Coordinates of C-alpha atoms in Angstrom, one line a residue:
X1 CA -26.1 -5.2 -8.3
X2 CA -24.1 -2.2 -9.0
X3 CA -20.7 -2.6 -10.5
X4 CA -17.9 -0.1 -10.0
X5 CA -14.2 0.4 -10.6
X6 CA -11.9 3.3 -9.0
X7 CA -8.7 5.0 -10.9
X8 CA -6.8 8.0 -10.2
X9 CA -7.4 10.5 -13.1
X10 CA -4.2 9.9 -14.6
X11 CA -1.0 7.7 -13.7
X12 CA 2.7 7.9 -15.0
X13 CA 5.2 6.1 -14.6
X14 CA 9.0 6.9 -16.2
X15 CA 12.9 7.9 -15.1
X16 CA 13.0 11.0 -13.8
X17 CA 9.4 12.3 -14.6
X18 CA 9.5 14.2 -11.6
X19 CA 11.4 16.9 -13.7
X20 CA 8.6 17.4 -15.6
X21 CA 6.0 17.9 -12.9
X22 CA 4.9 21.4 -13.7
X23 CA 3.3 19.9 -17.1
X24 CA 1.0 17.8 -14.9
X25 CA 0.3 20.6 -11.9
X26 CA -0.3 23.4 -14.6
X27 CA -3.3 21.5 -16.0
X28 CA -4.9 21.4 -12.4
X29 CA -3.9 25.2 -11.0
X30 CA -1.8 28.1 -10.7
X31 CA -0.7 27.8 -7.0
X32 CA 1.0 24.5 -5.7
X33 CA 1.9 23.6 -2.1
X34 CA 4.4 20.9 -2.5
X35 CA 4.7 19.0 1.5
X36 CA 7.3 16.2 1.9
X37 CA 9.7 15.1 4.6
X38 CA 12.6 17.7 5.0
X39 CA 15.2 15.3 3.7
X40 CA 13.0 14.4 0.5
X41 CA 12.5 18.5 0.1
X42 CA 16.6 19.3 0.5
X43 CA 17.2 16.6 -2.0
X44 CA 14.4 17.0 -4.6
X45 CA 13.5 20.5 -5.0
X46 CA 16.2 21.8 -7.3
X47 CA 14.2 19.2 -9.4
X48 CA 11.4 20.7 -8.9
X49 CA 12.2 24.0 -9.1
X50 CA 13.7 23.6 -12.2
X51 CA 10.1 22.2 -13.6
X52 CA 8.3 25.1 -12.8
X53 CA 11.0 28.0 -13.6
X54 CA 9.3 29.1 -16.9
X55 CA 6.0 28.9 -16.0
X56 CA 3.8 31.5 -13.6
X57 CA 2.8 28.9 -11.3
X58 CA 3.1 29.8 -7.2
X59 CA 5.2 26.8 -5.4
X60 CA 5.6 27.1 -1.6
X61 CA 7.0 24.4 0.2
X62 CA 6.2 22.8 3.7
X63 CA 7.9 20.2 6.0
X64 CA 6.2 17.5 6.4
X65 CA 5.8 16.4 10.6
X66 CA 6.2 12.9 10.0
X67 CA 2.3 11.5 11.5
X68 CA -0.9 11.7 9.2
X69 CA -2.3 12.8 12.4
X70 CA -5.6 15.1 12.2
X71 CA -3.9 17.7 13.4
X72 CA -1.3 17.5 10.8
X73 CA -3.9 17.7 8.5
X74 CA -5.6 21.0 10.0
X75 CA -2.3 22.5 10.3
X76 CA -1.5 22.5 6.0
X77 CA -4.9 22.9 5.5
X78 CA -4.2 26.3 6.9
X79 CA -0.9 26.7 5.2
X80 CA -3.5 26.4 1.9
X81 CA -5.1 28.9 2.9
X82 CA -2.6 31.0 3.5
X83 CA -0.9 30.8 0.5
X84 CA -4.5 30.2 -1.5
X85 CA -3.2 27.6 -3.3
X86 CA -5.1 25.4 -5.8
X87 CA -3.5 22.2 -5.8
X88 CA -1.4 20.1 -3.4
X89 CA 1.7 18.0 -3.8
X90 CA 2.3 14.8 -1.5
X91 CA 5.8 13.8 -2.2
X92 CA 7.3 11.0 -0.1
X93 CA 6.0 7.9 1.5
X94 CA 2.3 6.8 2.6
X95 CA 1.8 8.8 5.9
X96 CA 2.7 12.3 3.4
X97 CA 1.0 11.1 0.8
X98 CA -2.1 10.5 2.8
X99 CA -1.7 13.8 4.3
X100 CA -1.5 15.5 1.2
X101 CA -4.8 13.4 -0.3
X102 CA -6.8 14.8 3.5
X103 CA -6.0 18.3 2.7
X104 CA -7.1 17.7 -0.8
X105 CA -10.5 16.2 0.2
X106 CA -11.2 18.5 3.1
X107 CA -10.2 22.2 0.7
X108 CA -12.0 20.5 -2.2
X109 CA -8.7 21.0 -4.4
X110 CA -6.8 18.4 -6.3
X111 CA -4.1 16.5 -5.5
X112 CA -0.9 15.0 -7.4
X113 CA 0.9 12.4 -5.4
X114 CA 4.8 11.6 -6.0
X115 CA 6.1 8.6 -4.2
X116 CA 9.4 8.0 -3.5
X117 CA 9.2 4.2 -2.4
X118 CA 7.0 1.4 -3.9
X119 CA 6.1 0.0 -0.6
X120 CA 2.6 0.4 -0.6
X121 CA -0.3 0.7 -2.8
X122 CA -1.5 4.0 -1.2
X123 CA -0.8 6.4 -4.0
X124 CA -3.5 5.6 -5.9
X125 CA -6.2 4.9 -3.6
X126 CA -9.0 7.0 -1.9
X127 CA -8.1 5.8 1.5
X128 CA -6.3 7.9 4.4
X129 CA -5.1 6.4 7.4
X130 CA -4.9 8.8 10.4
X131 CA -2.7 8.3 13.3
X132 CA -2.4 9.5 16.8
X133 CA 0.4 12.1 17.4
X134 CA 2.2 8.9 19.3
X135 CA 2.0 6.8 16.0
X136 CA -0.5 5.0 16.7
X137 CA -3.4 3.8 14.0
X138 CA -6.1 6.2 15.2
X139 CA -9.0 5.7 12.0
X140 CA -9.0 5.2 8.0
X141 CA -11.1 8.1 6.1
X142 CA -12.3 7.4 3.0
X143 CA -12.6 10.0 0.9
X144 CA -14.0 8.8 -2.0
X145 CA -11.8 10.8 -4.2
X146 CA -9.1 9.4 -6.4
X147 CA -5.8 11.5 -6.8
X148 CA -6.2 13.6 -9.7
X149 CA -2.2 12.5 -10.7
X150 CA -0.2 9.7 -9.7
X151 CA 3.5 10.7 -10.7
X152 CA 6.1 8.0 -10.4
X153 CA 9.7 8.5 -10.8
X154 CA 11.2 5.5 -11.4
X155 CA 15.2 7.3 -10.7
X156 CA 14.0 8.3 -7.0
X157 CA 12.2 4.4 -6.6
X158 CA 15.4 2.8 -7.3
X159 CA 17.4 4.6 -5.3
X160 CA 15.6 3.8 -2.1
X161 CA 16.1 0.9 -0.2
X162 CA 15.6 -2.5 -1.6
X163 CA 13.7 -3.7 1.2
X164 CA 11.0 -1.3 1.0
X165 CA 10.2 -2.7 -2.8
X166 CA 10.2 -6.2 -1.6
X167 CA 7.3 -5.0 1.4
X168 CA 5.5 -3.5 -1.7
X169 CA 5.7 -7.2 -2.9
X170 CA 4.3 -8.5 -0.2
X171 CA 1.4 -5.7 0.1
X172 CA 0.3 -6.3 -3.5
X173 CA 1.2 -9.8 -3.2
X174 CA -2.2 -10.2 -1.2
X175 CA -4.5 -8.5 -4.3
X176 CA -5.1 -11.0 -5.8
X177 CA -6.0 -13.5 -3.0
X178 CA -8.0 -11.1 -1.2
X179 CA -9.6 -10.1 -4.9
X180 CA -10.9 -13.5 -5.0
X181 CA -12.1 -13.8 -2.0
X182 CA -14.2 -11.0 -2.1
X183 CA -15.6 -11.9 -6.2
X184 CA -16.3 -15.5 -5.1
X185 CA -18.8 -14.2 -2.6
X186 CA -19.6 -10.4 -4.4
X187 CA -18.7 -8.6 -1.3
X188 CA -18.9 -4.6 -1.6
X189 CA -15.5 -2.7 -2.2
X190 CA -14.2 0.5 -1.5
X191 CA -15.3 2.1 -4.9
X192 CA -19.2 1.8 -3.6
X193 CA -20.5 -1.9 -5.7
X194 CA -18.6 -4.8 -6.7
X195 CA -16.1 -6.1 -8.9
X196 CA -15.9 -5.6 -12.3
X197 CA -14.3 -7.9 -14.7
X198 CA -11.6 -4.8 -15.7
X199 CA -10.5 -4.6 -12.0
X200 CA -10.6 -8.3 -11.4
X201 CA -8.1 -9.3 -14.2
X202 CA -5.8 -6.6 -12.9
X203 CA -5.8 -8.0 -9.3
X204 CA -4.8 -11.4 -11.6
X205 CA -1.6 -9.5 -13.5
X206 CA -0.7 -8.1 -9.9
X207 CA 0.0 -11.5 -8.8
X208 CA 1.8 -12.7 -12.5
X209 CA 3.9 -9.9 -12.4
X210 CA 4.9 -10.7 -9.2
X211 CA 5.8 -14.2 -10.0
X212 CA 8.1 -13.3 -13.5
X213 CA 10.2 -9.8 -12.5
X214 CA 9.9 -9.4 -8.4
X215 CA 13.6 -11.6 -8.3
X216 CA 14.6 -9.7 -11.2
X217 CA 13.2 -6.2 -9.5
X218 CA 14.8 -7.2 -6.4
X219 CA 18.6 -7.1 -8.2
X220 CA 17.7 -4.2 -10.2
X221 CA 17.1 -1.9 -7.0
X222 CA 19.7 -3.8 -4.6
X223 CA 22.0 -2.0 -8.1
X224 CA 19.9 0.9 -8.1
X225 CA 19.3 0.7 -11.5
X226 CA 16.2 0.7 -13.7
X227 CA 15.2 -2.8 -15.7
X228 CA 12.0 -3.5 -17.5
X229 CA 11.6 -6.1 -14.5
X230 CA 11.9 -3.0 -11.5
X231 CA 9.6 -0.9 -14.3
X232 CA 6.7 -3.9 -13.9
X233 CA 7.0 -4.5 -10.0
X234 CA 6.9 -0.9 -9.8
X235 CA 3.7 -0.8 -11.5
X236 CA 2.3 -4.0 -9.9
X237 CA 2.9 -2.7 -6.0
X238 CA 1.3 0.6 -6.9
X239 CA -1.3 0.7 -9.9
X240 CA -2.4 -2.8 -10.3
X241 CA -2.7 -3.5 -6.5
X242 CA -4.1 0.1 -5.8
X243 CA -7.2 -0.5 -8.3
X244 CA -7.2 -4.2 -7.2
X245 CA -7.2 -3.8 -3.4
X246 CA -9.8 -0.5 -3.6
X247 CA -11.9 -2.0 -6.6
X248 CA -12.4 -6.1 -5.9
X249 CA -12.2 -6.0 -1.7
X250 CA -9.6 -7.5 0.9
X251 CA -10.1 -10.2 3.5
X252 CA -7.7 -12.1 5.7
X253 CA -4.2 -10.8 5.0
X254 CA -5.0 -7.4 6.3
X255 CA -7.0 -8.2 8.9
X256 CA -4.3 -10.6 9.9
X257 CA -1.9 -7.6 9.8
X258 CA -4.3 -5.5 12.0
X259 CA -4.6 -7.7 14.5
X260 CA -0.6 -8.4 14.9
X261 CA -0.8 -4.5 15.4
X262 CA -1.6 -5.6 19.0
X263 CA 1.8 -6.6 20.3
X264 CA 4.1 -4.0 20.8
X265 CA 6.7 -5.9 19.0
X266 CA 5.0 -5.7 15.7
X267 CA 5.7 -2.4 14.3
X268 CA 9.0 -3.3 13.9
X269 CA 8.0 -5.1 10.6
X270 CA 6.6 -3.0 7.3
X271 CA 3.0 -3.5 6.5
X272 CA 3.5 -5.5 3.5
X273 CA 5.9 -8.1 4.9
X274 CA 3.4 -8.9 7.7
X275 CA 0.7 -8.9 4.7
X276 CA 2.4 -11.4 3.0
X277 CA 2.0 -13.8 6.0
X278 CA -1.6 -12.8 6.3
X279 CA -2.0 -14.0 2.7
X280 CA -0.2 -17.9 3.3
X281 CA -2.8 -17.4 6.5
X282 CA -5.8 -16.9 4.4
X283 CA -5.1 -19.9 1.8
X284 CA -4.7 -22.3 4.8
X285 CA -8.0 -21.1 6.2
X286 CA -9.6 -20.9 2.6
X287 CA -8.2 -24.7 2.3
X288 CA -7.2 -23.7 -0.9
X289 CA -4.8 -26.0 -3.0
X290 CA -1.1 -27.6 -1.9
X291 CA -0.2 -26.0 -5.0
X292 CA -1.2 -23.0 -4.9
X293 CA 0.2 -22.5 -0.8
X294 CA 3.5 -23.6 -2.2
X295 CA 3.9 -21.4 -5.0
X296 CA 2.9 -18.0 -2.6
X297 CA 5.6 -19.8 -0.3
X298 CA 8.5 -20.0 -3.1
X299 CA 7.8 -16.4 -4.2
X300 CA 8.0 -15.1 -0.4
X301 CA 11.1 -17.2 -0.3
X302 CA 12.4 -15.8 -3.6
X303 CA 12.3 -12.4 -3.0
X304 CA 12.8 -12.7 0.9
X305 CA 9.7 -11.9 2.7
X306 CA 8.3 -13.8 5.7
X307 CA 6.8 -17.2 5.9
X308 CA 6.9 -17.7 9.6
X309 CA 6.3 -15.8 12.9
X310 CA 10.2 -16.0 13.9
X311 CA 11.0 -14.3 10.7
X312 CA 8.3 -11.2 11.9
X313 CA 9.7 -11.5 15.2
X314 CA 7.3 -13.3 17.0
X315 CA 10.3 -15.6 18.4
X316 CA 8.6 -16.6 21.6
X317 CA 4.5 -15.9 21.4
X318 CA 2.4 -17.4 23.6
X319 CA -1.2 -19.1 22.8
X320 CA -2.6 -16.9 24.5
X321 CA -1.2 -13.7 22.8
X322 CA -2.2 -15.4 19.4
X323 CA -5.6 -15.9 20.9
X324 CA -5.6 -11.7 21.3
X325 CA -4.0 -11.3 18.0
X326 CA -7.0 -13.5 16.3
X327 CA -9.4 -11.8 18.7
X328 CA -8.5 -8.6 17.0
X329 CA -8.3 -9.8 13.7
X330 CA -11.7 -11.3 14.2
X331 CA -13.9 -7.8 15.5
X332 CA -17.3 -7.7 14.0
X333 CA -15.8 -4.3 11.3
X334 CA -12.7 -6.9 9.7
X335 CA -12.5 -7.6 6.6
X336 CA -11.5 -11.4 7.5
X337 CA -15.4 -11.8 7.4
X338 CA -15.3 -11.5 3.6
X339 CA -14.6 -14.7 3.7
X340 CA -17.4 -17.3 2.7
X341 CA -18.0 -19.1 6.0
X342 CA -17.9 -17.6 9.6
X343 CA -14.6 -17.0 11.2
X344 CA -13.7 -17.3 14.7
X345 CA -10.5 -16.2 16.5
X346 CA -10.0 -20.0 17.2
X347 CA -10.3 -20.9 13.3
X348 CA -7.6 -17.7 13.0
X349 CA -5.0 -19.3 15.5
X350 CA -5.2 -22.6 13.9
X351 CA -4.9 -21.1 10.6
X352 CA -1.7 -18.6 11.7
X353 CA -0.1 -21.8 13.5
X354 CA -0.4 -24.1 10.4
X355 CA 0.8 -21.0 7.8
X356 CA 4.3 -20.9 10.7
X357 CA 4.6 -24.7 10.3
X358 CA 4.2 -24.3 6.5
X359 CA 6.7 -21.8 6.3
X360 CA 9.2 -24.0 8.5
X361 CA 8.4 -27.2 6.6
X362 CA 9.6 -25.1 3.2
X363 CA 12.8 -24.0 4.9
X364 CA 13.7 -27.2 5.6
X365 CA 13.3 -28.4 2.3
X366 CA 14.8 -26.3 0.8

C-alpha cells in the first residue's frame, strides 16, 4: 500500500514577512502578477512595492472579482499572458487564493500564496473550489500541485477579525477526528496513498494546539496583537490542518457541512464553525468516548464556536429538512463513508439530533 504525504515547497510564518516577499518570488521568476481583493491591494501594496523596489522583477497588479468561478480563472489566466508573467501571487482569503493556485496549475507556473485570515486551511493544500458566478459551490479541482510558497504575515492575521480565527479553529479542529477516521480504516487521501506516520502525528498536534493557545489566540487577535499563543493557532489552522486534512483523509464533519449547504439559511455561517458541529456529529456517530465528546464540547465552548443547530441558525428546522440535509450529506461521492460501518441519512439525523441535545445539555451545565 502506497504511503504518501503532501507539503507546499516551502512555508513561513513571521510579523510582517510580507515586506520581504520579493526574496521568496525572486527565487521562482522575474515577472509576478500579484491578484487580491481591491481593499487588500489599496492597503498592502505600498508593502509590496517596497519589497520589490531594488530588484528587476515585473509586478502588475489585478483586482480580484470576488468568485473562484471558472471564468474568473480564464480571465487572469489571460492577464498572464499578457503580461508573460512567471509566477502568481494569491493574496487574501480562500476564494483568491484558490484562484491564484487555478491559474498556476492551468499556466504551469508557480504560485506563492499570502493569506490575510487564518480561517481556513486552504493555503497550503492542492485543492480549488470553483463556484458559480451566483456563489454557489459549482466543483473542487484537484490539482495535485502544492503552492510553491506559503507566506504568512502574522501583522495582517491579527488585524483581521477575531471571528474569522476562531472559524479556522473550528476547520482545523476537525483534523484530527477526521485523520483518525480515515487511519483506522486506511482510506486513500488527497496526496494519492495513505497516511503516513509524519502526517498523522501532525493531525494529533493540530488538535493539542488547539486545546492549550486557541483561548489564548482568541484574546491576542480580539487585541490585535501577536503572542506565541496567536503564533501556534496560526500555524495549527493553516499548516498542521492543511497537511493533516490533504495527507490522512476527512469524513463526517465536512460532509456534515456540505450537506447543511442545502438550506438557504446556511451560508450565513463560515465553513469552519459549521465544521466544528460536523465534528461533535461524527464522535456521536463514531460512539466514541463521554470523554472525549465533552472535551471537543468545552473547547467549542471556550473559544465560542457552535455546539447546537440554534447557534448555526437552524432555530426552527423541521425533520424533514434534516432528513434532506442527511440525504445530501449521505450521496454515494461523501466523504461521511470513510467511516467504518455504512451510513444512512437516518443514522445522520439521529447522530445531528443527539450532537444539538449534547450541545444544550453542556449549556445548561455550565
Amino acid at each position: 500500500m502506497v504511503q504518501a504525504i503532501a507539503f507546499p515547497g516551502k512555508y513561513v510564518q513571521g510579523y510582517k514577512e510580507l515586506s520581504r516577499i520579493s526574496k521568496y518570488a525572486a527565487l521562482l521568476g522575474k515577472s509576478v502578477l500579484i491578484i487580491a481583493s481591491q481593499g487588500r491591494l489599496a492597503e498592502l501594496k505600498e508593502v509590496i512595492n517596497d519589497s520589490f523596489k531594488e530588484t528587476d522583477i515585473v509586478v502588475n497588479y489585478e483586482a480580484f472579482s470576488g468568485e473562484c468561478s471558472k471564468q474568473e480563472v480564464g480571465r487572469i489566466r489571460e492577464l498572464v499572458k499578457t503580461h508573460q508573467s512567471s509566477v502568481v501571487v494569491g493574496l487574501g482569503g480562500g476564494k483568491a487564493i484558490d484562484t491564484a493556485k487555478a491559474v498556476a496549475y492551468y499556466e504551469k507556473i508557480p504560485v506563492i500564496i499570502v493569506p490575510t485570515v487564518a480561517s481556513t486551511d486552504a493555503p497550503t493544500s492542492s485543492v480549488v473550489i470553483y463556484y458559480k458566478e451566483d456563489g454557489t459551490f459549482h466543483e473542487a479541482l484537484l490539482t495535485k500541485r502544492n503552492p510553491n510558497v506559503v507566506l504568512v504575515d502574522t501583522h495582517i492575521i491579527a488585524n483581521s477579525p477575531a471571528r474569522l480565527l476562531v472559524a479556522g479553529m473550528g476547520d482545523a479542529l476537525a483534523t484530527f477526528f477526521e485523520a483518525r477516521t480515515c487511519v483506522e480504516n486506511y482510506r486513500r487521501n488527497l496526496a494519492g496513498g495513505t497516511f503516513t506516520l509524519a502526517s498523522y502525528e501532525l493531525a494529533k498536534l493540530c488538535y493539542r494546539i488547539l486545546l492549550e493557545s486557541g483561548v489564548a489566540a482568541k484574546l491576542a487577535i480580539q487585541n490585535k496583537v501577536v503572542t506565541k499563543a496567536l503564533d501556534n493557532v496560526i500555524e495549527a489552522n493553516t499548516l498542521l490542518s492543511g497537511v493533516g486534512f490533504e495527507s490522512n483523509g476527512v469524513s463526517a464533519a465536512h460532509s456534515i457541512y456540505n450537506g447543511f449547504m442545502v438550506m438557504p439559511n446556511a451560508h450565513d455561517m463560515y465553513h469552519g464553525e459549521w465544521v466544528a458541529f460536523g465534528t461533535l456529529v461524527l464522535l456521536i456517530l463514531e460512539n466514541r468516548p463521554r470523554q472525549e465528546i465533552e472535551e471537543v464540547l468545552g473547547f467549542c465552548t471556550s473559544v465560542g464556536l457552535p455546539t447546537t443547530l440554534s447557534d448555526l441558525g437552524m432555530t426552527n428546522i423541521t425533520h424533514e429538512q434534516l432528513l434532506k440535509v442527511a440525504q445530501a450529506a449521505t450521496a454515494p461521492k461523501e466523504s461521511i463513508h470513510n467511516v467504518a460501518f455504512p451510513v444512512t441519512a437516518e443514522d445522520v439525523v439521529a447522530a445531528i439530533v443527539v450532537a444539538d441535545t449534547e450541545g444544550k445539555n453542556y449549556k445548561e451545565k455550565i
